[in-house]
Amino acid sequence: MSGTSGFETIWWQSGTVYQVYPRSFQDTDGDGVGDLPGITARLDYLAWLGVDAVWISPFYRSPMADFGYDVADYCDVDPLFGTLADFDALIAEAHRRKLKVILDFVPNHSSIEHPWFAESRASRESPKRDWYIWRDAAPDGGLPNNWLSNFGGPAWTRDEATGQYYYHAFLPEQPDLNWRNPDVRAAMHDVLRFWLERGVDGFRVDVIWHLIKDEGFRDNPENADFEAHQAGINRFQQVYSCDRPEVLDVIAGMRAVLRAYGERVLIGEIYLPIERLVAYYGPGLTGADLPFNFQLIQTPWRADAVAALVEEYEAALPQGGWPNWVLGNHDQPRIAARIGEAQARIAAMLLLTLRGTPTLYYGDEIGLGRVPVPPERAQDPWGRNEPGHGRDPARTPMQWEDAPHAGFSTGTPWLPQSADAARRNVDEMRDDSRSILTLYRRLLALRRDHPALSVGDYRGMQLPPDLAGDVLAFERIAEGETLRILLNFGSAERNLALEDGSAWTVLLSTHAGRSGETAQRNICLEPDEGFILGALSV
Ligand code: GLC
């Protein structure tokens, strides 16, 4: 059994996070792009849904080469999204509803248009030269090393003015900052303080495992598992360009800034296997509060695979390290697109019953899938560089009601909406007891009402081999309460023996109309059905 029940928990442990991609949540000025007043206008919805915190993807001043993940001013709001006054209103209104606000902090790289970079590139003697990563060509005149960009092509671009190359792990418009330079750290800590002073409750830190690069800029080794012509960046193991041990010290520095403000959360975006991921809790838990755990996105959708994953992750967590789970985000295919609508309901129940902080991605609660984006409307620079990698289909505007553009905007939305938007929207689904939105809301309510679900211990249950491929079973346990979760990943009916003979009641089923049923010796899961069972008191 794993867990820490009995400990005092804090909001980002017991609570749930909801990610808003601001371009796509709610537009209020008719330009087809969402904005901060739009998020404020929808806070009542988030409170109704029952989440505890909202994480907002970047809204800072930006030329939008990577839709805001290229920041030209870390301390201002891009006019596309509104003003600082709009931000202040958003946070005040969120707090009035007891919702926390988490910002997206993008410290690994700035925009090429940031004044720091303009100064840095101006001359080799510039006081800010060392704020970015400049290297000479290799002795043979080639690129400084073999590092590749995550968005395709080399990670080095030659700057004519000074004849050196600058490093960019992503687009050439996103030069990497040099976090080995103490002045960069100090400037970025000031950015954190700027937003903490405005009341933010934490940060999701973009590509945090990238912040420190190998001091000697060694070539990344070849990856034997990939065919050179098909793998892109995966041709090489990213061992020198990121995930360097010194990064933990940088993260501890950020965490210390946050701690001075009380219970603020630091979430780190980290795409690494479990054994590397958990290192980011840092020595003595001085690292990220929540190193983002993307394993549910990357693991095959089978009950036995997910059971093994949960066991492995729970076992790898350091003492006191708090777990977390997520099904999707603005960089990944939508969960409903990946596993289908029926299983998306199982995924919702899994996400909200596992031990650890869940993060929901906007639109998943209405079952949004992959929205086709015709080539002439494609937006994502990654997809344009490397066809097939486009993230647009998972970033389409939220669907609120049966109205023009599903109530998202009075203008033409920047990306299309789903063909079934007249039906698949909040307004149509909120009073429908069978909708996935209702399921999400009930799950969030149960999680709030039952400490066993939000902060209880986790205990995996062994099932007979003929069931284990399709059914995931576990318990969540807190003082005085044990809940049992049974999830059918398959499309056949499954009968389970409840060996101990105790009596259970269905607190919630993914299928409408079964709540309140009781079971003693056996329980029957319909295809694609999940249960949260509570002990029946007699
Ligand atoms: C992160 C963001 C992604 C962005 C990249 C570069 O992975 O989530 O959207 O493109 O960093 O900033």
Coordinates of C-alpha atoms and ligand atoms in Angstrom, one line a residue:
M1 CA 0.0 0.0 0.0
S2 CA 1.3 3.4 -0.8
G3 CA 0.4 6.8 0.6
T4 CA 0.9 9.3 3.3
S5 CA -2.6 9.5 4.8
G6 CA -2.6 11.0 8.2
F7 CA -0.4 13.8 7.0
E8 CA -1.7 17.4 6.8
T9 CA -2.2 18.0 3.1
I10 CA -2.2 21.3 1.2
W11 CA -4.4 22.6 -1.6
W12 CA -2.3 21.5 -4.5
Q13 CA -2.2 18.0 -3.0
S14 CA -5.9 17.5 -2.3
G15 CA -7.2 19.7 -5.2
T16 CA -7.6 19.4 -8.9
V17 CA -6.1 21.5 -11.6
Y18 CA -7.8 22.6 -14.9
Q19 CA -5.7 23.7 -17.8
V20 CA -6.9 26.6 -19.9
Y21 CA -5.4 27.3 -23.3
P22 CA -6.3 31.0 -23.4
R23 CA -6.5 31.3 -27.2
S24 CA -9.3 28.7 -27.1
F25 CA -11.4 29.2 -24.0
Q26 CA -13.6 32.3 -24.5
D27 CA -13.3 35.2 -26.8
T28 CA -14.9 38.5 -25.6
D29 CA -13.8 41.0 -28.3
G30 CA -14.7 39.1 -31.5
D31 CA -11.3 38.6 -32.9
G32 CA -11.6 34.8 -32.9
V33 CA -8.9 34.4 -30.2
G34 CA -9.8 33.8 -26.5
D35 CA -8.7 36.4 -23.9
L36 CA -8.3 37.0 -20.2
P37 CA -11.8 38.7 -19.8
G38 CA -13.1 35.5 -21.4
I39 CA -11.5 33.3 -18.7
T40 CA -12.9 35.6 -16.0
A41 CA -16.4 35.3 -17.6
R42 CA -16.1 31.5 -17.4
L43 CA -14.9 31.2 -13.8
D44 CA -18.4 30.4 -12.6
Y45 CA -18.4 27.5 -14.9
L46 CA -15.1 26.2 -13.4
A47 CA -16.5 26.6 -9.9
W48 CA -19.7 24.8 -11.0
L49 CA -17.6 22.0 -12.5
G50 CA -15.8 21.7 -9.2
V51 CA -12.1 22.1 -9.9
D52 CA -9.8 23.9 -7.5
A53 CA -7.2 25.6 -9.6
V54 CA -6.8 26.9 -13.1
W55 CA -3.5 26.8 -14.9
I56 CA -3.4 29.3 -17.8
S57 CA -1.1 28.7 -20.7
P58 CA 1.1 31.8 -21.6
F59 CA -0.6 35.1 -22.2
Y60 CA 2.5 37.3 -22.0
R61 CA 3.6 39.7 -24.7
S62 CA 4.8 37.6 -27.6
P63 CA 5.1 37.6 -31.4
M64 CA 3.3 34.2 -31.1
A65 CA 5.7 32.2 -33.2
D66 CA 4.9 29.3 -30.8
F67 CA 1.6 30.8 -29.6
G68 CA 2.9 32.5 -26.5
Y69 CA 5.7 30.0 -25.6
D70 CA 8.0 32.7 -27.1
V71 CA 7.9 35.5 -24.6
A72 CA 9.0 39.0 -25.5
D73 CA 8.1 40.6 -22.1
Y74 CA 7.7 38.3 -19.1
C75 CA 5.9 41.0 -17.0
D76 CA 3.1 42.1 -19.3
V77 CA 0.0 40.8 -21.0
D78 CA -0.1 40.5 -24.8
P79 CA -2.7 43.0 -26.1
L80 CA -4.3 40.0 -27.9
F81 CA -5.3 38.6 -24.5
G82 CA -6.0 41.9 -22.7
T83 CA -4.1 44.0 -20.1
L84 CA -2.5 43.7 -16.7
A85 CA -5.7 45.2 -15.3
D86 CA -7.6 42.3 -16.9
F87 CA -5.3 39.9 -15.2
D88 CA -5.8 41.5 -11.8
A89 CA -9.5 41.3 -12.3
L90 CA -9.2 37.6 -13.3
I91 CA -7.2 36.7 -10.2
A92 CA -9.5 38.7 -7.9
E93 CA -12.6 37.0 -9.3
A94 CA -10.9 33.6 -9.2
H95 CA -10.0 34.0 -5.6
R96 CA -13.4 35.2 -4.7
R97 CA -14.6 31.8 -5.9
K98 CA -11.9 30.0 -4.0
L99 CA -10.1 29.1 -7.3
K100 CA -6.3 29.2 -7.3
V101 CA -4.5 30.6 -10.3
I102 CA -1.4 28.9 -11.8
L103 CA 0.6 30.6 -14.5
D104 CA 2.7 29.1 -17.2
F105 CA 6.3 30.2 -16.7
V106 CA 8.6 29.9 -19.8
P107 CA 12.1 30.4 -18.6
N108 CA 14.1 28.1 -20.9
H109 CA 13.9 30.4 -23.8
S110 CA 12.6 33.8 -24.7
S111 CA 11.3 35.2 -27.9
I112 CA 13.9 36.3 -30.4
E113 CA 12.1 39.7 -30.0
H114 CA 12.9 39.9 -26.3
P115 CA 15.1 43.0 -25.6
W116 CA 17.5 40.7 -23.7
F117 CA 18.2 38.8 -26.9
A118 CA 18.4 42.0 -29.0
E119 CA 21.1 43.1 -26.6
S120 CA 22.8 39.8 -26.5
R121 CA 23.1 39.4 -30.2
A122 CA 24.3 43.0 -30.8
S123 CA 28.0 42.2 -30.2
R124 CA 30.2 39.6 -28.7
E125 CA 31.1 42.1 -26.0
S126 CA 27.5 42.9 -25.1
P127 CA 26.9 42.6 -21.3
K128 CA 24.1 40.3 -22.1
R129 CA 26.0 38.2 -24.6
D130 CA 26.3 35.4 -22.0
W131 CA 22.5 35.5 -21.2
Y132 CA 22.0 33.3 -24.2
I133 CA 24.0 30.3 -25.6
W134 CA 26.5 31.4 -28.3
R135 CA 29.0 29.1 -29.8
D136 CA 31.5 29.2 -32.6
A137 CA 31.2 26.9 -35.6
A138 CA 33.0 23.5 -35.2
P139 CA 36.6 23.5 -36.4
D140 CA 35.4 22.1 -39.8
G141 CA 33.1 25.0 -40.1
G142 CA 30.0 23.0 -39.4
L143 CA 27.4 23.4 -36.6
P144 CA 28.8 23.6 -33.0
N145 CA 27.4 20.1 -32.2
N146 CA 24.8 17.6 -33.3
W147 CA 21.9 18.8 -31.1
L148 CA 18.6 19.0 -32.9
S149 CA 15.6 21.2 -32.4
N150 CA 12.4 19.6 -31.0
F151 CA 10.5 21.2 -33.8
G152 CA 12.7 19.8 -36.6
G153 CA 16.1 20.8 -38.0
P154 CA 19.3 21.7 -36.2
A155 CA 19.1 23.5 -32.8
W156 CA 21.7 26.0 -33.9
T157 CA 21.2 29.1 -36.0
R158 CA 24.1 31.3 -37.3
D159 CA 23.7 35.0 -36.6
E160 CA 25.4 37.0 -39.4
A161 CA 26.1 40.0 -37.2
T162 CA 28.7 38.3 -35.0
G163 CA 29.3 35.1 -36.9
Q164 CA 28.4 32.8 -34.0
Y165 CA 25.6 30.3 -33.6
Y166 CA 22.9 30.6 -30.9
Y167 CA 21.1 27.5 -29.5
H168 CA 17.4 27.0 -29.6
A169 CA 15.9 23.7 -28.4
F170 CA 12.7 24.7 -30.2
L171 CA 12.1 27.3 -33.0
P172 CA 14.9 29.7 -34.1
E173 CA 12.5 32.3 -32.8
Q174 CA 12.9 30.8 -29.3
P175 CA 16.6 31.3 -28.3
D176 CA 17.6 29.4 -25.1
L177 CA 18.6 31.4 -22.1
N178 CA 21.8 30.6 -20.3
W179 CA 20.7 29.5 -16.8
R180 CA 24.3 29.0 -15.7
N181 CA 24.5 32.8 -15.7
P182 CA 23.6 34.1 -12.2
D183 CA 22.2 37.3 -13.7
V184 CA 19.7 35.3 -15.7
R185 CA 18.6 33.5 -12.6
A186 CA 18.2 36.7 -10.7
A187 CA 16.2 38.3 -13.5
M188 CA 13.9 35.3 -13.8
H189 CA 13.4 35.2 -10.0
D190 CA 12.3 38.8 -10.3
V191 CA 9.7 37.7 -12.9
L192 CA 8.4 35.1 -10.5
R193 CA 8.1 37.7 -7.7
F194 CA 6.3 40.1 -10.1
W195 CA 3.5 37.6 -10.5
L196 CA 3.6 36.3 -6.9
E197 CA 3.1 39.9 -5.8
R198 CA 0.0 40.0 -8.0
G199 CA -1.3 37.0 -6.1
V200 CA -0.7 34.0 -8.3
D201 CA -0.7 30.6 -6.5
G202 CA 2.0 28.8 -8.5
F203 CA 3.6 28.1 -11.8
R204 CA 3.7 25.3 -14.3
V205 CA 7.3 25.7 -15.5
D206 CA 7.8 25.0 -19.2
V207 CA 10.4 22.4 -20.3
I208 CA 12.0 22.6 -16.9
W209 CA 14.3 19.6 -17.6
H210 CA 15.9 21.6 -20.4
L211 CA 17.1 24.6 -18.4
I212 CA 20.8 23.4 -18.0
K213 CA 22.8 22.0 -20.9
D214 CA 26.1 20.1 -20.8
E215 CA 28.9 22.5 -19.9
G216 CA 31.1 20.9 -22.6
F217 CA 28.3 20.8 -25.2
R218 CA 29.2 17.2 -26.0
D219 CA 27.4 15.6 -29.0
N220 CA 24.3 13.6 -28.0
P221 CA 24.9 9.9 -28.7
E222 CA 23.0 8.0 -31.4
N223 CA 19.9 6.3 -30.4
A224 CA 20.1 2.6 -31.5
D225 CA 16.4 2.1 -31.4
F226 CA 15.6 4.5 -34.2
E227 CA 16.0 4.5 -37.9
A228 CA 17.9 7.6 -38.8
H229 CA 15.6 8.7 -41.5
Q230 CA 12.4 8.5 -39.5
A231 CA 13.2 9.6 -36.0
G232 CA 13.8 13.3 -36.1
I233 CA 15.2 14.4 -32.8
N234 CA 14.8 10.9 -31.5
R235 CA 17.8 9.9 -33.6
F236 CA 19.8 11.0 -30.6
Q237 CA 19.5 10.3 -26.9
Q238 CA 18.9 13.7 -25.4
V239 CA 21.4 13.2 -22.6
Y240 CA 23.7 16.3 -23.0
S241 CA 21.2 18.8 -24.3
C242 CA 18.9 18.4 -21.3
D243 CA 18.3 16.5 -17.9
R244 CA 21.7 17.6 -16.5
P245 CA 22.2 17.2 -12.8
E246 CA 22.8 20.9 -12.1
V247 CA 19.2 21.7 -13.1
L248 CA 18.1 20.5 -9.7
D249 CA 19.9 23.4 -8.1
V250 CA 18.2 25.8 -10.5
I251 CA 14.8 24.4 -9.6
A252 CA 15.6 24.6 -5.9
G253 CA 16.4 28.3 -6.4
M254 CA 12.9 28.9 -8.0
R255 CA 11.2 26.9 -5.3
A256 CA 12.9 29.1 -2.6
V257 CA 11.5 32.2 -4.3
L258 CA 8.0 30.6 -4.2
R259 CA 8.3 29.4 -0.6
A260 CA 8.8 33.0 0.6
Y261 CA 5.1 33.5 -0.4
G262 CA 3.6 30.6 1.4
E263 CA 1.8 27.6 -0.1
R264 CA 2.5 28.2 -3.8
V265 CA 3.0 25.3 -6.1
L266 CA 5.8 24.6 -8.6
I267 CA 4.8 22.1 -11.3
G268 CA 7.6 21.1 -13.7
E269 CA 6.9 20.0 -17.3
I270 CA 9.2 17.0 -17.7
Y271 CA 9.0 14.3 -20.4
L272 CA 11.3 11.6 -18.9
P273 CA 10.9 8.0 -17.9
I274 CA 9.7 7.4 -14.4
E275 CA 13.1 6.7 -12.8
R276 CA 14.5 10.1 -14.2
L277 CA 11.2 11.9 -13.6
V278 CA 11.2 11.3 -9.8
A279 CA 14.7 12.8 -9.5
Y280 CA 12.9 16.2 -10.0
Y281 CA 11.4 16.1 -6.6
G282 CA 15.0 17.1 -5.8
P283 CA 17.2 16.1 -2.9
G284 CA 15.3 16.4 0.3
L285 CA 12.2 17.5 -1.7
T286 CA 13.8 20.8 -2.7
G287 CA 12.8 20.4 -6.3
A288 CA 9.5 20.6 -8.1
D289 CA 6.4 20.0 -5.9
L290 CA 4.8 18.2 -8.9
P291 CA 7.1 16.9 -11.6
F292 CA 4.4 16.5 -14.3
N293 CA 3.7 12.8 -14.7
F294 CA 2.8 12.2 -18.4
Q295 CA 2.8 8.4 -18.2
L296 CA -0.9 7.9 -18.7
I297 CA -0.5 9.6 -22.0
Q298 CA 2.4 7.4 -23.0
T299 CA 1.3 4.0 -21.7
P300 CA -0.8 1.6 -23.9
W301 CA -4.4 1.8 -22.9
R302 CA -4.8 -1.6 -21.3
A303 CA -5.8 -2.4 -17.7
D304 CA -2.7 -4.5 -17.0
A305 CA -0.3 -1.9 -18.5
V306 CA -1.9 0.9 -16.5
A307 CA -1.9 -1.3 -13.3
A308 CA 1.8 -1.9 -13.8
L309 CA 2.5 1.7 -14.4
V310 CA 0.7 2.8 -11.2
E311 CA 2.7 0.3 -9.2
E312 CA 5.9 1.4 -10.8
Y313 CA 5.3 5.1 -10.2
E314 CA 4.1 4.7 -6.7
A315 CA 7.1 2.6 -5.8
A316 CA 9.5 5.1 -7.4
L317 CA 8.2 8.2 -5.6
P318 CA 10.5 9.5 -2.9
Q319 CA 9.4 9.6 0.7
G320 CA 6.9 12.5 0.9
G321 CA 6.9 13.2 -2.8
W322 CA 3.3 13.9 -3.9
P323 CA 2.0 12.1 -7.1
N324 CA 0.2 13.6 -10.0
W325 CA -1.6 12.4 -13.2
V326 CA -2.8 13.9 -16.4
L327 CA -4.5 12.6 -19.6
G328 CA -3.7 15.3 -22.0
N329 CA -2.6 18.9 -22.7
H330 CA -2.1 21.3 -25.6
D331 CA 0.8 19.3 -26.9
Q332 CA -0.8 15.9 -27.1
P333 CA -3.6 14.2 -29.0
R334 CA -6.9 14.4 -27.1
I335 CA -7.7 11.5 -24.8
A336 CA -11.0 10.9 -26.5
A337 CA -9.3 10.8 -29.9
R338 CA -6.7 8.3 -28.6
I339 CA -8.9 5.8 -26.8
G340 CA -12.5 6.5 -28.0
E341 CA -15.4 8.1 -26.3
A342 CA -16.5 5.2 -24.2
Q343 CA -13.1 4.7 -22.8
A344 CA -12.6 8.4 -22.3
R345 CA -15.2 8.0 -19.5
I346 CA -13.1 5.3 -17.9
A347 CA -10.1 7.6 -18.2
A348 CA -12.0 10.3 -16.4
M349 CA -12.8 8.0 -13.6
L350 CA -9.2 6.8 -13.4
L351 CA -7.7 10.3 -13.4
L352 CA -10.0 11.4 -10.6
T353 CA -9.6 8.3 -8.4
L354 CA -5.9 7.7 -8.6
R355 CA -3.7 9.0 -5.8
G356 CA -2.2 12.3 -6.7
T357 CA -3.1 15.7 -8.1
P358 CA -5.1 15.4 -11.3
T359 CA -4.9 18.0 -14.1
L360 CA -7.8 18.2 -16.5
Y361 CA -7.3 19.6 -20.0
Y362 CA -10.1 22.0 -21.1
G363 CA -12.6 20.4 -23.4
D364 CA -11.9 16.8 -22.2
E365 CA -14.9 17.2 -19.9
I366 CA -17.2 17.6 -22.9
G367 CA -15.4 14.7 -24.7
L368 CA -13.8 16.8 -27.4
G369 CA -11.9 14.6 -29.8
R370 CA -9.5 15.3 -32.6
V371 CA -11.0 18.2 -34.5
P372 CA -9.9 18.1 -38.2
V373 CA -8.0 21.2 -39.2
P374 CA -7.8 21.7 -43.0
P375 CA -4.2 22.3 -44.2
E376 CA -5.0 25.9 -45.2
R377 CA -6.0 26.7 -41.6
A378 CA -3.1 24.9 -39.9
Q379 CA -1.4 27.1 -37.3
D380 CA 1.1 25.1 -35.3
P381 CA 4.7 25.8 -36.4
W382 CA 5.7 22.3 -35.4
G383 CA 3.2 20.8 -37.7
R384 CA 4.3 23.0 -40.5
N385 CA 8.0 22.0 -40.0
E386 CA 7.3 18.3 -39.5
P387 CA 4.0 17.2 -41.0
G388 CA 2.0 14.9 -38.8
H389 CA 3.2 16.6 -35.6
G390 CA 0.7 19.4 -35.7
R391 CA -1.0 20.1 -32.3
D392 CA -3.9 22.1 -33.7
P393 CA -6.5 19.3 -33.5
A394 CA -6.2 19.3 -29.7
R395 CA -6.2 23.1 -29.3
T396 CA -9.6 23.9 -30.9
P397 CA -12.0 26.4 -29.2
M398 CA -14.1 25.4 -26.3
Q399 CA -17.8 24.7 -27.1
W400 CA -20.2 26.4 -24.8
E401 CA -23.6 26.4 -26.4
D402 CA -25.7 25.8 -29.5
A403 CA -24.9 29.2 -31.0
P404 CA -22.7 30.6 -33.7
H405 CA -19.2 29.3 -33.1
A406 CA -20.6 27.4 -30.1
G407 CA -20.6 30.6 -28.0
F408 CA -16.8 30.9 -28.2
S409 CA -16.6 34.0 -30.3
T410 CA -18.7 36.3 -32.3
G411 CA -15.9 36.3 -34.9
T412 CA -14.3 33.5 -36.9
P413 CA -12.4 31.3 -34.4
W414 CA -8.7 30.9 -35.0
L415 CA -9.2 27.1 -35.3
P416 CA -12.3 25.2 -36.4
Q417 CA -14.7 23.6 -33.9
S418 CA -16.0 20.1 -33.9
A419 CA -18.7 19.1 -36.5
D420 CA -21.0 18.2 -33.6
A421 CA -20.6 21.4 -31.7
A422 CA -24.4 22.1 -31.7
R423 CA -24.7 19.0 -29.5
R424 CA -21.3 18.7 -27.9
N425 CA -21.3 21.8 -25.7
V426 CA -21.5 22.7 -22.1
D427 CA -25.0 24.0 -22.3
E428 CA -26.4 20.9 -23.9
M429 CA -24.6 18.5 -21.7
R430 CA -24.8 20.1 -18.3
D431 CA -28.3 18.8 -17.4
D432 CA -27.9 15.5 -19.2
S433 CA -27.4 12.8 -16.6
R434 CA -25.7 10.6 -19.3
S435 CA -23.2 13.2 -20.5
I436 CA -19.5 13.0 -19.9
L437 CA -19.7 16.5 -18.5
T438 CA -22.1 15.2 -15.8
L439 CA -19.7 12.3 -15.1
Y440 CA -16.7 14.7 -14.7
R441 CA -18.7 16.9 -12.3
R442 CA -19.9 14.0 -10.2
L443 CA -16.3 12.6 -10.0
L444 CA -15.0 16.0 -8.9
A445 CA -17.7 16.2 -6.3
L446 CA -17.0 12.7 -5.0
R447 CA -13.3 13.5 -4.8
R448 CA -14.1 16.6 -2.7
D449 CA -16.5 14.7 -0.4
H450 CA -14.3 11.7 0.2
P451 CA -10.8 12.2 1.6
A452 CA -10.1 8.6 0.6
L453 CA -10.2 9.7 -3.0
S454 CA -8.3 13.0 -2.7
V455 CA -5.7 12.2 -0.2
G456 CA -6.1 8.5 0.9
D457 CA -3.7 5.7 0.4
Y458 CA -3.6 3.5 -2.7
R459 CA -3.8 -0.3 -2.8
G460 CA -3.7 -2.2 -6.1
M461 CA -5.8 -5.3 -6.2
Q462 CA -4.8 -8.6 -7.9
L463 CA -7.3 -10.0 -10.3
P464 CA -7.4 -13.5 -11.8
P465 CA -5.4 -13.5 -15.1
D466 CA -8.5 -13.8 -17.3
L467 CA -9.7 -10.4 -15.9
A468 CA -6.4 -8.5 -15.4
G469 CA -6.0 -7.7 -19.1
D470 CA -9.3 -5.8 -19.1
V471 CA -10.1 -4.8 -15.6
L472 CA -8.2 -2.4 -13.3
A473 CA -9.1 -2.7 -9.6
F474 CA -7.7 -0.7 -6.7
E475 CA -8.7 0.7 -3.4
R476 CA -8.4 4.1 -1.9
I477 CA -8.2 4.2 1.9
A478 CA -8.5 7.0 4.4
E479 CA -9.2 6.9 8.1
G480 CA -12.6 5.3 8.4
E481 CA -13.3 4.7 4.7
T482 CA -12.3 2.3 2.0
L483 CA -13.4 2.9 -1.6
R484 CA -13.0 0.3 -4.3
I485 CA -12.5 1.3 -7.9
L486 CA -13.2 -1.1 -10.7
L487 CA -12.6 -0.1 -14.3
N488 CA -13.5 -2.1 -17.4
F489 CA -11.0 -1.2 -20.2
G490 CA -12.6 -3.8 -22.5
S491 CA -15.7 -4.0 -24.6
A492 CA -17.1 -7.2 -23.0
E493 CA -19.2 -7.6 -19.9
R494 CA -17.1 -8.7 -16.9
N495 CA -18.1 -10.5 -13.8
L496 CA -16.1 -10.0 -10.7
A497 CA -16.2 -11.9 -7.5
L498 CA -16.0 -9.7 -4.4
E499 CA -14.1 -12.4 -2.4
D500 CA -14.3 -11.1 1.1
G501 CA -18.1 -11.2 1.1
S502 CA -18.5 -7.6 2.2
A503 CA -21.3 -5.6 0.8
W504 CA -20.7 -2.7 -1.5
T505 CA -22.8 0.1 -2.9
V506 CA -22.2 1.9 -6.2
L507 CA -21.3 5.5 -5.4
L508 CA -20.8 6.2 -9.0
S509 CA -20.8 4.4 -12.3
T510 CA -19.6 5.7 -15.7
H511 CA -22.9 4.6 -16.9
A512 CA -25.9 6.6 -15.9
G513 CA -28.5 5.0 -13.7
R514 CA -26.5 2.5 -11.7
S515 CA -25.6 4.6 -8.7
G516 CA -27.1 3.2 -5.6
E517 CA -27.0 -0.4 -6.7
T518 CA -25.6 -2.8 -4.2
A519 CA -23.5 -5.9 -4.5
Q520 CA -22.2 -8.6 -2.2
R521 CA -20.7 -11.7 -3.7
N522 CA -20.4 -10.6 -7.4
I523 CA -20.5 -7.5 -9.4
C524 CA -21.1 -7.2 -13.1
L525 CA -19.3 -4.5 -15.1
E526 CA -20.9 -3.6 -18.4
P527 CA -18.6 -3.1 -21.4
D528 CA -16.6 0.1 -20.9
E529 CA -18.0 0.6 -17.4
G530 CA -16.3 1.8 -14.3
F531 CA -17.5 1.9 -10.7
I532 CA -16.6 3.6 -7.5
L533 CA -17.8 1.4 -4.7
G534 CA -18.3 2.4 -1.1
A535 CA -18.8 -0.1 1.8
L536 CA -22.4 -0.7 2.4
S537 CA -23.1 0.1 6.0
V538 CA -25.7 -2.2 7.5
Ligands
GLC1 C1 6.4 23.1 -24.0 C2 5.1 23.6 -24.3 C3 4.9 23.6 -25.8 C4 5.9 24.5 -26.4 C5 7.3 24.1 -25.9 C6 8.3 25.2 -26.2 O1 6.6 21.8 -24.3 O2 4.1 22.9 -23.6 O3 3.6 24.0 -26.2 O4 5.8 24.5 -27.8 O5 7.4 23.9 -24.6 O6 8.1 26.3 -25.4

